[in-house]
Amino acid sequence: MPDPFYIQKDNLFAVPVIHYNMEMAAQVKMVFDLIRPDCVAVELPETMQDKMLHAASRLPDISLVLTYQSNHTPIYFMCEPCDPLFEALRSAAECGSDAYCIDLDIDNYPSIRESVPDPYTIHRIGLKAYYELYTQAAKKSSNSLSFDVERELYMARRLKELSLCY
């Protein structure tokens, strides 16, 4: 198995992942065990942090977290062991590290299907090479949304705040 891969900027470490993917969850666990962070931040809605942390504490049992959009339409989040974000939250709880959900809660976020390399290849080529292939594929398709810019700025601000405390 290739070495764990992460992106580092000062005291921030980022693991590029795809939701609901076992290979990515395994990479998160390897990086977590290598770095042993005192704080973990994940791309899940900040407004649902308590529910998400509770669901992660129940792993390996699968949970379904329910919330509602402003128009009362239900949204379901599956909390399962093969999701890298929930693995990060679970690992943090197991080690006594603080954990935060730092994403902006957006109503009516569109479902986007991306053409990505098969994540199983991570076992052979490693996450770094996979990440490079993924970014090449992402450049070819322009799925960037104004929601994404708003979310990314929000998460960057939250990461900056957390980096001052941890």
mmCIF file with all atom_site columns, C-alpha atoms in Angstrom:
data_model
loop_
_atom_site.group_PDB
_atom_site.id
_atom_site.type_symbol
_atom_site.label_atom_id
_atom_site.label_alt_id
_atom_site.label_comp_id
_atom_site.label_asym_id
_atom_site.label_entity_id
_atom_site.label_seq_id
_atom_site.pdbx_PDB_ins_code
_atom_site.Cartn_x
_atom_site.Cartn_y
_atom_site.Cartn_z
_atom_site.occupancy
_atom_site.B_iso_or_equiv
_atom_site.pdbx_formal_charge
_atom_site.auth_seq_id
_atom_site.auth_comp_id
_atom_site.auth_asym_id
_atom_site.auth_atom_id
_atom_site.pdbx_PDB_model_num
ATOM 1   C CA . MET A 1 1   ? 0.000   0.000  0.000   1.00 0.00 ? 1   MET A CA 1
ATOM 2   C CA . PRO A 1 2   ? 1.429   3.429  -0.924  1.00 0.00 ? 2   PRO A CA 1
ATOM 3   C CA . ASP A 1 3   ? 2.202   5.973  1.781   1.00 0.00 ? 3   ASP A CA 1
ATOM 4   C CA . PRO A 1 4   ? -0.611  8.093  3.251   1.00 0.00 ? 4   PRO A CA 1
ATOM 5   C CA . PHE A 1 5   ? -1.138  11.385 1.401   1.00 0.00 ? 5   PHE A CA 1
ATOM 6   C CA . TYR A 1 6   ? -2.195  14.745 2.751   1.00 0.00 ? 6   TYR A CA 1
ATOM 7   C CA . ILE A 1 7   ? -1.750  18.391 1.869   1.00 0.00 ? 7   ILE A CA 1
ATOM 8   C CA . GLN A 1 8   ? -0.084  20.542 4.522   1.00 0.00 ? 8   GLN A CA 1
ATOM 9   C CA . LYS A 1 9   ? -0.070  24.313 4.983   1.00 0.00 ? 9   LYS A CA 1
ATOM 10  C CA . ASP A 1 10  ? 1.491   25.372 8.286   1.00 0.00 ? 10  ASP A CA 1
ATOM 11  C CA . ASN A 1 11  ? -0.459  23.571 11.036  1.00 0.00 ? 11  ASN A CA 1
ATOM 12  C CA . LEU A 1 12  ? -3.331  22.537 8.725   1.00 0.00 ? 12  LEU A CA 1
ATOM 13  C CA . PHE A 1 13  ? -3.454  19.085 7.156   1.00 0.00 ? 13  PHE A CA 1
ATOM 14  C CA . ALA A 1 14  ? -6.041  18.224 4.479   1.00 0.00 ? 14  ALA A CA 1
ATOM 15  C CA . VAL A 1 15  ? -6.899  14.802 3.138   1.00 0.00 ? 15  VAL A CA 1
ATOM 16  C CA . PRO A 1 16  ? -8.660  14.973 -0.245  1.00 0.00 ? 16  PRO A CA 1
ATOM 17  C CA . VAL A 1 17  ? -11.628 12.587 -0.182  1.00 0.00 ? 17  VAL A CA 1
ATOM 18  C CA . ILE A 1 18  ? -14.805 11.547 -1.930  1.00 0.00 ? 18  ILE A CA 1
ATOM 19  C CA . HIS A 1 19  ? -17.872 10.989 0.248   1.00 0.00 ? 19  HIS A CA 1
ATOM 20  C CA . TYR A 1 20  ? -19.111 7.454  0.947   1.00 0.00 ? 20  TYR A CA 1
ATOM 21  C CA . ASN A 1 21  ? -15.983 5.699  -0.232  1.00 0.00 ? 21  ASN A CA 1
ATOM 22  C CA . MET A 1 22  ? -14.230 2.940  1.689   1.00 0.00 ? 22  MET A CA 1
ATOM 23  C CA . GLU A 1 23  ? -10.806 3.522  0.135   1.00 0.00 ? 23  GLU A CA 1
ATOM 24  C CA . MET A 1 24  ? -10.962 7.169  1.172   1.00 0.00 ? 24  MET A CA 1
ATOM 25  C CA . ALA A 1 25  ? -12.043 6.254  4.707   1.00 0.00 ? 25  ALA A CA 1
ATOM 26  C CA . ALA A 1 26  ? -9.001  3.965  4.968   1.00 0.00 ? 26  ALA A CA 1
ATOM 27  C CA . GLN A 1 27  ? -6.750  6.821  3.819   1.00 0.00 ? 27  GLN A CA 1
ATOM 28  C CA . VAL A 1 28  ? -8.259  9.156  6.433   1.00 0.00 ? 28  VAL A CA 1
ATOM 29  C CA . LYS A 1 29  ? -7.571  6.587  9.150   1.00 0.00 ? 29  LYS A CA 1
ATOM 30  C CA . MET A 1 30  ? -3.953  6.136  8.022   1.00 0.00 ? 30  MET A CA 1
ATOM 31  C CA . VAL A 1 31  ? -3.340  9.899  7.944   1.00 0.00 ? 31  VAL A CA 1
ATOM 32  C CA . PHE A 1 32  ? -5.075  10.358 11.301  1.00 0.00 ? 32  PHE A CA 1
ATOM 33  C CA . ASP A 1 33  ? -2.880  7.691  12.899  1.00 0.00 ? 33  ASP A CA 1
ATOM 34  C CA . LEU A 1 34  ? 0.233   9.293  11.369  1.00 0.00 ? 34  LEU A CA 1
ATOM 35  C CA . ILE A 1 35  ? -0.523  12.912 12.326  1.00 0.00 ? 35  ILE A CA 1
ATOM 36  C CA . ARG A 1 36  ? -2.537  12.439 15.541  1.00 0.00 ? 36  ARG A CA 1
ATOM 37  C CA . PRO A 1 37  ? -4.247  15.838 15.238  1.00 0.00 ? 37  PRO A CA 1
ATOM 38  C CA . ASP A 1 38  ? -5.611  17.658 18.273  1.00 0.00 ? 38  ASP A CA 1
ATOM 39  C CA . CYS A 1 39  ? -8.536  18.896 16.177  1.00 0.00 ? 39  CYS A CA 1
ATOM 40  C CA . VAL A 1 40  ? -10.453 17.535 13.180  1.00 0.00 ? 40  VAL A CA 1
ATOM 41  C CA . ALA A 1 41  ? -12.651 19.594 10.847  1.00 0.00 ? 41  ALA A CA 1
ATOM 42  C CA . VAL A 1 42  ? -14.900 18.001 8.230   1.00 0.00 ? 42  VAL A CA 1
ATOM 43  C CA . GLU A 1 43  ? -16.994 19.158 5.294   1.00 0.00 ? 43  GLU A CA 1
ATOM 44  C CA . LEU A 1 44  ? -20.378 18.570 6.908   1.00 0.00 ? 44  LEU A CA 1
ATOM 45  C CA . PRO A 1 45  ? -22.961 21.251 7.808   1.00 0.00 ? 45  PRO A CA 1
ATOM 46  C CA . GLU A 1 46  ? -21.977 23.179 10.909  1.00 0.00 ? 46  GLU A CA 1
ATOM 47  C CA . THR A 1 47  ? -25.631 23.494 11.925  1.00 0.00 ? 47  THR A CA 1
ATOM 48  C CA . MET A 1 48  ? -25.795 19.708 12.264  1.00 0.00 ? 48  MET A CA 1
ATOM 49  C CA . GLN A 1 49  ? -22.597 19.227 14.235  1.00 0.00 ? 49  GLN A CA 1
ATOM 50  C CA . ASP A 1 50  ? -24.176 17.681 17.329  1.00 0.00 ? 50  ASP A CA 1
ATOM 51  C CA . LYS A 1 51  ? -26.185 15.177 15.273  1.00 0.00 ? 51  LYS A CA 1
ATOM 52  C CA . MET A 1 52  ? -23.178 14.274 13.125  1.00 0.00 ? 52  MET A CA 1
ATOM 53  C CA . LEU A 1 53  ? -20.888 13.773 16.129  1.00 0.00 ? 53  LEU A CA 1
ATOM 54  C CA . HIS A 1 54  ? -23.504 11.595 17.808  1.00 0.00 ? 54  HIS A CA 1
ATOM 55  C CA . ALA A 1 55  ? -23.938 9.509  14.650  1.00 0.00 ? 55  ALA A CA 1
ATOM 56  C CA . ALA A 1 56  ? -20.148 9.093  14.345  1.00 0.00 ? 56  ALA A CA 1
ATOM 57  C CA . SER A 1 57  ? -19.970 7.951  17.980  1.00 0.00 ? 57  SER A CA 1
ATOM 58  C CA . ARG A 1 58  ? -22.335 5.097  17.122  1.00 0.00 ? 58  ARG A CA 1
ATOM 59  C CA . LEU A 1 59  ? -20.086 3.651  14.388  1.00 0.00 ? 59  LEU A CA 1
ATOM 60  C CA . PRO A 1 60  ? -19.802 0.931  13.194  1.00 0.00 ? 60  PRO A CA 1
ATOM 61  C CA . ASP A 1 61  ? -23.586 1.030  13.561  1.00 0.00 ? 61  ASP A CA 1
ATOM 62  C CA . ILE A 1 62  ? -25.106 2.889  10.641  1.00 0.00 ? 62  ILE A CA 1
ATOM 63  C CA . SER A 1 63  ? -27.175 5.990  11.391  1.00 0.00 ? 63  SER A CA 1
ATOM 64  C CA . LEU A 1 64  ? -29.444 8.123  9.286   1.00 0.00 ? 64  LEU A CA 1
ATOM 65  C CA . VAL A 1 65  ? -29.294 11.801 10.225  1.00 0.00 ? 65  VAL A CA 1
ATOM 66  C CA . LEU A 1 66  ? -32.352 13.816 9.301   1.00 0.00 ? 66  LEU A CA 1
ATOM 67  C CA . THR A 1 67  ? -32.625 17.556 8.819   1.00 0.00 ? 67  THR A CA 1
ATOM 68  C CA . TYR A 1 68  ? -34.941 19.839 6.897   1.00 0.00 ? 68  TYR A CA 1
ATOM 69  C CA . GLN A 1 69  ? -34.437 22.578 4.344   1.00 0.00 ? 69  GLN A CA 1
ATOM 70  C CA . SER A 1 70  ? -36.125 25.922 4.945   1.00 0.00 ? 70  SER A CA 1
ATOM 71  C CA . ASN A 1 71  ? -39.087 24.741 2.803   1.00 0.00 ? 71  ASN A CA 1
ATOM 72  C CA . HIS A 1 72  ? -39.451 21.687 5.120   1.00 0.00 ? 72  HIS A CA 1
ATOM 73  C CA . THR A 1 73  ? -38.100 19.236 2.545   1.00 0.00 ? 73  THR A CA 1
ATOM 74  C CA . PRO A 1 74  ? -36.225 16.475 4.396   1.00 0.00 ? 74  PRO A CA 1
ATOM 75  C CA . ILE A 1 75  ? -32.529 15.827 3.798   1.00 0.00 ? 75  ILE A CA 1
ATOM 76  C CA . TYR A 1 76  ? -30.942 12.565 4.880   1.00 0.00 ? 76  TYR A CA 1
ATOM 77  C CA . PHE A 1 77  ? -27.273 11.992 5.684   1.00 0.00 ? 77  PHE A CA 1
ATOM 78  C CA . MET A 1 78  ? -26.094 8.390  5.864   1.00 0.00 ? 78  MET A CA 1
ATOM 79  C CA . CYS A 1 79  ? -23.497 7.894  8.572   1.00 0.00 ? 79  CYS A CA 1
ATOM 80  C CA . GLU A 1 80  ? -21.612 4.727  7.762   1.00 0.00 ? 80  GLU A CA 1
ATOM 81  C CA . PRO A 1 81  ? -18.135 3.323  8.379   1.00 0.00 ? 81  PRO A CA 1
ATOM 82  C CA . CYS A 1 82  ? -17.090 3.690  4.737   1.00 0.00 ? 82  CYS A CA 1
ATOM 83  C CA . ASP A 1 83  ? -17.532 7.484  4.692   1.00 0.00 ? 83  ASP A CA 1
ATOM 84  C CA . PRO A 1 84  ? -14.196 9.278  5.191   1.00 0.00 ? 84  PRO A CA 1
ATOM 85  C CA . LEU A 1 85  ? -15.783 12.247 6.966   1.00 0.00 ? 85  LEU A CA 1
ATOM 86  C CA . PHE A 1 86  ? -17.448 10.061 9.552   1.00 0.00 ? 86  PHE A CA 1
ATOM 87  C CA . GLU A 1 87  ? -14.227 8.049  9.903   1.00 0.00 ? 87  GLU A CA 1
ATOM 88  C CA . ALA A 1 88  ? -12.441 11.318 10.719  1.00 0.00 ? 88  ALA A CA 1
ATOM 89  C CA . LEU A 1 89  ? -15.070 12.189 13.347  1.00 0.00 ? 89  LEU A CA 1
ATOM 90  C CA . ARG A 1 90  ? -14.947 8.650  14.771  1.00 0.00 ? 90  ARG A CA 1
ATOM 91  C CA . SER A 1 91  ? -11.148 8.678  14.943  1.00 0.00 ? 91  SER A CA 1
ATOM 92  C CA . ALA A 1 92  ? -11.193 12.050 16.696  1.00 0.00 ? 92  ALA A CA 1
ATOM 93  C CA . ALA A 1 93  ? -13.671 10.807 19.310  1.00 0.00 ? 93  ALA A CA 1
ATOM 94  C CA . GLU A 1 94  ? -11.653 7.627  19.840  1.00 0.00 ? 94  GLU A CA 1
ATOM 95  C CA . CYS A 1 95  ? -8.478  9.635  20.537  1.00 0.00 ? 95  CYS A CA 1
ATOM 96  C CA . GLY A 1 96  ? -10.118 12.442 22.503  1.00 0.00 ? 96  GLY A CA 1
ATOM 97  C CA . SER A 1 97  ? -9.449  15.065 19.820  1.00 0.00 ? 97  SER A CA 1
ATOM 98  C CA . ASP A 1 98  ? -11.914 17.872 19.274  1.00 0.00 ? 98  ASP A CA 1
ATOM 99  C CA . ALA A 1 99  ? -14.002 17.597 16.103  1.00 0.00 ? 99  ALA A CA 1
ATOM 100 C CA . TYR A 1 100 ? -15.993 20.166 14.153  1.00 0.00 ? 100 TYR A CA 1
ATOM 101 C CA . CYS A 1 101 ? -18.344 20.259 11.196  1.00 0.00 ? 101 CYS A CA 1
ATOM 102 C CA . ILE A 1 102 ? -17.393 23.436 9.339   1.00 0.00 ? 102 ILE A CA 1
ATOM 103 C CA . ASP A 1 103 ? -19.445 23.496 6.133   1.00 0.00 ? 103 ASP A CA 1
ATOM 104 C CA . LEU A 1 104 ? -22.062 26.086 5.363   1.00 0.00 ? 104 LEU A CA 1
ATOM 105 C CA . ASP A 1 105 ? -25.616 24.743 5.432   1.00 0.00 ? 105 ASP A CA 1
ATOM 106 C CA . ILE A 1 106 ? -27.022 25.381 1.938   1.00 0.00 ? 106 ILE A CA 1
ATOM 107 C CA . ASP A 1 107 ? -30.628 24.736 0.941   1.00 0.00 ? 107 ASP A CA 1
ATOM 108 C CA . ASN A 1 108 ? -31.316 23.080 -2.420  1.00 0.00 ? 108 ASN A CA 1
ATOM 109 C CA . TYR A 1 109 ? -27.722 22.114 -3.109  1.00 0.00 ? 109 TYR A CA 1
ATOM 110 C CA . PRO A 1 110 ? -27.773 20.415 -6.511  1.00 0.00 ? 110 PRO A CA 1
ATOM 111 C CA . SER A 1 111 ? -26.826 16.787 -6.982  1.00 0.00 ? 111 SER A CA 1
ATOM 112 C CA . ILE A 1 112 ? -23.700 16.691 -9.138  1.00 0.00 ? 112 ILE A CA 1
ATOM 113 C CA . ARG A 1 113 ? -22.322 13.613 -10.831 1.00 0.00 ? 113 ARG A CA 1
ATOM 114 C CA . GLU A 1 114 ? -18.619 13.829 -11.437 1.00 0.00 ? 114 GLU A CA 1
ATOM 115 C CA . SER A 1 115 ? -16.577 11.672 -13.737 1.00 0.00 ? 115 SER A CA 1
ATOM 116 C CA . VAL A 1 116 ? -13.858 10.434 -11.405 1.00 0.00 ? 116 VAL A CA 1
ATOM 117 C CA . PRO A 1 117 ? -11.266 7.667  -11.552 1.00 0.00 ? 117 PRO A CA 1
ATOM 118 C CA . ASP A 1 118 ? -12.215 4.419  -9.818  1.00 0.00 ? 118 ASP A CA 1
ATOM 119 C CA . PRO A 1 119 ? -11.267 4.893  -6.132  1.00 0.00 ? 119 PRO A CA 1
ATOM 120 C CA . TYR A 1 120 ? -10.221 1.241  -5.884  1.00 0.00 ? 120 TYR A CA 1
ATOM 121 C CA . THR A 1 121 ? -7.066  2.246  -7.775  1.00 0.00 ? 121 THR A CA 1
ATOM 122 C CA . ILE A 1 122 ? -5.877  4.012  -4.617  1.00 0.00 ? 122 ILE A CA 1
ATOM 123 C CA . HIS A 1 123 ? -4.681  0.596  -3.396  1.00 0.00 ? 123 HIS A CA 1
ATOM 124 C CA . ARG A 1 124 ? -2.297  0.440  -6.355  1.00 0.00 ? 124 ARG A CA 1
ATOM 125 C CA . ILE A 1 125 ? -1.319  4.024  -7.145  1.00 0.00 ? 125 ILE A CA 1
ATOM 126 C CA . GLY A 1 126 ? -1.889  5.771  -3.816  1.00 0.00 ? 126 GLY A CA 1
ATOM 127 C CA . LEU A 1 127 ? -4.014  8.756  -2.893  1.00 0.00 ? 127 LEU A CA 1
ATOM 128 C CA . LYS A 1 128 ? -1.491  11.301 -4.198  1.00 0.00 ? 128 LYS A CA 1
ATOM 129 C CA . ALA A 1 129 ? -1.587  9.941  -7.764  1.00 0.00 ? 129 ALA A CA 1
ATOM 130 C CA . TYR A 1 130 ? -5.366  9.504  -7.529  1.00 0.00 ? 130 TYR A CA 1
ATOM 131 C CA . TYR A 1 131 ? -5.751  13.112 -6.373  1.00 0.00 ? 131 TYR A CA 1
ATOM 132 C CA . GLU A 1 132 ? -3.696  14.302 -9.347  1.00 0.00 ? 132 GLU A CA 1
ATOM 133 C CA . LEU A 1 133 ? -5.898  12.289 -11.764 1.00 0.00 ? 133 LEU A CA 1
ATOM 134 C CA . TYR A 1 134 ? -9.015  13.626 -10.068 1.00 0.00 ? 134 TYR A CA 1
ATOM 135 C CA . THR A 1 135 ? -7.906  17.258 -10.356 1.00 0.00 ? 135 THR A CA 1
ATOM 136 C CA . GLN A 1 136 ? -7.110  16.736 -14.047 1.00 0.00 ? 136 GLN A CA 1
ATOM 137 C CA . ALA A 1 137 ? -10.606 15.326 -14.635 1.00 0.00 ? 137 ALA A CA 1
ATOM 138 C CA . ALA A 1 138 ? -12.178 18.162 -12.625 1.00 0.00 ? 138 ALA A CA 1
ATOM 139 C CA . LYS A 1 139 ? -10.438 20.791 -14.769 1.00 0.00 ? 139 LYS A CA 1
ATOM 140 C CA . LYS A 1 140 ? -12.088 19.312 -17.873 1.00 0.00 ? 140 LYS A CA 1
ATOM 141 C CA . SER A 1 141 ? -15.579 19.668 -16.415 1.00 0.00 ? 141 SER A CA 1
ATOM 142 C CA . SER A 1 142 ? -16.690 23.003 -15.020 1.00 0.00 ? 142 SER A CA 1
ATOM 143 C CA . ASN A 1 143 ? -19.115 22.005 -12.274 1.00 0.00 ? 143 ASN A CA 1
ATOM 144 C CA . SER A 1 144 ? -18.136 24.982 -10.135 1.00 0.00 ? 144 SER A CA 1
ATOM 145 C CA . LEU A 1 145 ? -21.164 26.638 -8.583  1.00 0.00 ? 145 LEU A CA 1
ATOM 146 C CA . SER A 1 146 ? -21.590 29.940 -6.793  1.00 0.00 ? 146 SER A CA 1
ATOM 147 C CA . PHE A 1 147 ? -22.663 27.817 -3.804  1.00 0.00 ? 147 PHE A CA 1
ATOM 148 C CA . ASP A 1 148 ? -19.240 26.186 -3.829  1.00 0.00 ? 148 ASP A CA 1
ATOM 149 C CA . VAL A 1 149 ? -17.383 29.494 -3.673  1.00 0.00 ? 149 VAL A CA 1
ATOM 150 C CA . GLU A 1 150 ? -19.543 30.607 -0.752  1.00 0.00 ? 150 GLU A CA 1
ATOM 151 C CA . ARG A 1 151 ? -19.042 27.270 1.026   1.00 0.00 ? 151 ARG A CA 1
ATOM 152 C CA . GLU A 1 152 ? -15.292 27.245 0.430   1.00 0.00 ? 152 GLU A CA 1
ATOM 153 C CA . LEU A 1 153 ? -14.879 30.774 1.790   1.00 0.00 ? 153 LEU A CA 1
ATOM 154 C CA . TYR A 1 154 ? -16.945 29.861 4.838   1.00 0.00 ? 154 TYR A CA 1
ATOM 155 C CA . MET A 1 155 ? -14.900 26.725 5.510   1.00 0.00 ? 155 MET A CA 1
ATOM 156 C CA . ALA A 1 156 ? -11.628 28.613 4.975   1.00 0.00 ? 156 ALA A CA 1
ATOM 157 C CA . ARG A 1 157 ? -12.701 31.153 7.588   1.00 0.00 ? 157 ARG A CA 1
ATOM 158 C CA . ARG A 1 158 ? -13.623 28.384 10.039  1.00 0.00 ? 158 ARG A CA 1
ATOM 159 C CA . LEU A 1 159 ? -10.289 26.620 9.426   1.00 0.00 ? 159 LEU A CA 1
ATOM 160 C CA . LYS A 1 160 ? -8.435  29.868 10.080  1.00 0.00 ? 160 LYS A CA 1
ATOM 161 C CA . GLU A 1 161 ? -10.343 30.333 13.358  1.00 0.00 ? 161 GLU A CA 1
ATOM 162 C CA . LEU A 1 162 ? -9.624  26.767 14.456  1.00 0.00 ? 162 LEU A CA 1
ATOM 163 C CA . SER A 1 163 ? -5.954  27.003 13.456  1.00 0.00 ? 163 SER A CA 1
ATOM 164 C CA . LEU A 1 164 ? -5.540  29.865 15.939  1.00 0.00 ? 164 LEU A CA 1
ATOM 165 C CA . CYS A 1 165 ? -6.803  27.651 18.771  1.00 0.00 ? 165 CYS A CA 1
ATOM 166 C CA . TYR A 1 166 ? -5.178  24.316 17.910  1.00 0.00 ? 166 TYR A CA 1
#
